[in-house]
Amino acid sequence: MTDRSSEKPLDHFVSQEPFDPYSIETMTPEQERFFMASQWKMMWWKLLRHKLAVVSGVILLVLYTSILISEFLAPYELNFRDRRSIFAPPQAVHLFHEGKFIGPFVYGFDQKLNLETLQREYTPNPEKVYRLRFFCRGDEYKFWGQIEGSFHLVCPAKGGTFYLLGTDRLGRDMLSRIIYGTRISLTVGLVGITISFLLGIVLGGLAGYYGGWVDSLVQRTIEIIRSFPELPLWMALSAALPVTWSPILIYFGITIILGLIDWTGLARAVRSKLLALREEDFATAAVLLGASPRRVIGRHLLPSFMSHLIASATLSIPSMILGETALSFLGLGLRPPITSWGVLLNEAQNINVVALHPWLMIPVIPVIITVLALNFFGDGLRDAADPYK
Amino acid sequence: MFNYLIQRLLIMIPTLLVISMLVFIIIQLPPGDFLSNRLAELQSQGDSAATERIEFLRAQYGLDRPFLEQYAIWLGVWPGPDGFSGMLQGDMGYSFEFDLPVTDVVGDRIWLSVIVSFATIIFTWLVSFPIGVYSATHQYSWGDHSLTFIGFLGLATPNFLLALVLLYLANVWFGTEIGGLMDDQYLDQPWSFGKLVSVLEHLWVPVVVIGTSGTAGMIRRLRANLLDELQKQYVTTGRAKGLGRFRLLMKYPLRMSLNPFIADIGNLLPQVVSGAAIVSVVLSLPTTGPMLLQALESQDQFLAGSFLMGLALLTVIGMFLSDVALAFLDPRIRLGASGTR
């Protein structure tokens, strides 16, 4: 104990060199990419992990891309009428005729009027083989109402017919009309959500940031609008649109009505987030540095929960699409010549349709797919919006 | 509790006032009105006395007065041509289309709407409660996924189409007419036991159809709440102390997660009333929906206004009841309301 000098000195020393943490554990480029990723990048990765959301996202992408080229995708023009094929049932696509492969084709119909029921009856005629043509010239159309064209993805055989989803009471091809309807139905939701998004951010932002009487006023307004049943209110407002308006004006009128009532949920979300965030240090710092309220909200507060907002906006598009469908079904929404899925479903209003021409209800399938896809995609977005969790 | 009730009741008054204002503005919004349309129609038929008759009606119902005065008369706070007779006095005005007082036209309809809405909410609860509990306790199981998917499908299918298909299927399978809310023989009859049974027989179709859209949301919320609760420490403690799984679930987490279940009536009710409006058009139920549509289209303003007001009143009262039930269940709410403000 007393003689220290006989003990060995400790064999470790402290280096005077500055410490470089990476000298011990260097990050592989992969790790670096992962740890240094920006917030948006992390959200993207998290979204990719949500399989259902990815599938839904792809479906939505396809649908929204299709509205750019509806004219090209639809085999017939929107207002094409075939007087010989009224209420024709769907024609199935075949590949083999009498055991021989001849590529995709449909059988033509023999039509006769049943004099007892006064219904047209169609029977497939195996004699008439109509081979489908692809990337072909067919009905003339005006691309987005501007450029003339006649190029289609698929056309019926010359002199033949191709009604994959049947025809309606005027002999118009359902498939083409559904494809054209996609353009209207999907954009109604987008325009509507833009309006409600703007309203929600501005009003929710004001309420959350200023508090006090502004907050109470906005809160009461929200409560009153929420306590109103949506559909009757929509019905009343769209009944108020003058009949003399052009279809385009009606379209915008309807979207504005849909947006005007829908903003409350978003405004509430913005408000509660702002209430929490405005107490944060970075917000106080911005105020002390002399930033105007608009800058504090727009530059510092909004970006920190923008992702949440986008997610909840996605989740409220379906209600708009369903709302438009319901209104048009009742005849209070969009009117022909504008074609949306709801306008198409307007034809399927009574029980006879279900019994005699069930294919007139097909437009409901894209409605269901879109609404489901938007819901799942919105769910995925919402989970991804908080990538650090 | 008493204070909270009073406070909650008082809030309803300004809410209803603003709603009545909105309703009145909305029904006045369309250009033209029923009487001018009728006048043009009568004149085109060569009815020379039409102008005087319409002018008489206009004066009779105060339609020649300024907007705010009309509103005040309609509300019943300003003397009209017959003195005070507005909604506050129970006079809903006159339906020009039916040539009857609105009260007579409306008749049972509001009550039938209430019955349908109420039954739908009960249905939503009955269906979503077991499914939500199952989904939460068997998270990510096969059953959870498929039940959730069915719920979503109900959410995504437009009500009116479902109604049509059910109408058709019931016709094919059971051979019954399920349109309407009662057998024809009971129409315009006073309430009796037979009528009640008949109504119940017809009620299930609209209830199922309207209920599908709300059920999905309810299931998801109950599932999310219950999952949150199940992760908490007290559940582990309870299990560690030997409490049975079922008993534990019933005793604590389920009760905690029921709270939003009742709070949600506020969200559910407007949705149900909305759904009922369109479904009843398809099923031609003698509720408010079809007649509201008709009144809106023909600009029969007092009738449309009464329906809108009635539906809004229905939701406001429903929300009040749900708040009261919630305050009853959750002391934090009833104490918080008077404590912090």
Coordinates of N, CA and C in Angstrom, one line a residue, chain A residues 7 20 41 53 58 68-69 89 103 115 175 178-179 192 211 216 218 224 249 279 315 320 339:
Chain A
E7 N 4.4 -0.3 -8.2 CA 3.3 -0.7 -9.1 C 3.6 -0.2 -10.5
D20 N -12.7 12.3 -33.3 CA -13.5 12.2 -34.5 C -14.4 11.0 -34.4
K41 N -38.5 13.0 -47.0 CA -38.0 11.7 -47.5 C -38.4 10.6 -46.6
A53 N -51.7 1.4 -49.0 CA -51.7 2.8 -49.4 C -51.0 2.9 -50.7
V58 N -51.3 4.0 -56.5 CA -51.1 3.7 -57.9 C -52.4 3.7 -58.6
L68 N -56.6 12.9 -68.2 CA -55.9 13.7 -69.1 C -56.1 13.3 -70.6
I69 N -56.4 12.0 -70.8 CA -56.5 11.4 -72.1 C -57.8 10.7 -72.3
P89 N -77.1 -5.1 -73.9 CA -76.3 -5.6 -72.7 C -74.8 -5.6 -73.1
G103 N -57.5 -13.6 -81.7 CA -57.3 -12.3 -81.0 C -58.6 -11.8 -80.4
L115 N -92.8 -8.3 -78.4 CA -94.1 -7.5 -78.5 C -94.9 -7.6 -77.2
L175 N -69.2 2.4 -71.3 CA -67.8 2.5 -70.9 C -67.2 3.9 -71.3
I178 N -68.5 6.4 -68.9 CA -67.8 6.3 -67.6 C -66.4 6.9 -67.6
I179 N -65.7 6.7 -68.7 CA -64.3 7.2 -68.8 C -64.4 8.7 -68.9
G192 N -63.2 21.1 -55.1 CA -63.9 21.3 -53.8 C -63.0 21.3 -52.6
G211 N -56.9 33.5 -31.1 CA -57.7 33.1 -29.9 C -58.8 34.2 -29.6
S216 N -63.7 32.2 -30.7 CA -65.1 31.9 -30.3 C -66.0 32.0 -31.6
V218 N -65.3 31.8 -34.8 CA -65.0 30.7 -35.8 C -65.6 29.4 -35.2
I224 N -72.3 25.5 -35.8 CA -73.6 25.6 -36.4 C -73.6 24.9 -37.7
L249 N -70.8 26.7 -65.3 CA -71.0 27.5 -64.1 C -71.6 26.6 -63.0
E279 N -47.2 28.1 -28.8 CA -46.4 28.2 -27.6 C -45.0 27.8 -27.7
L315 N -58.5 12.6 -46.9 CA -59.6 11.8 -46.3 C -60.9 12.4 -46.5
M320 N -66.8 14.3 -50.7 CA -67.2 15.3 -51.8 C -67.7 14.5 -53.0
T339 N -71.1 15.1 -67.9 CA -71.3 13.7 -67.6 C -70.4 13.4 -66.4

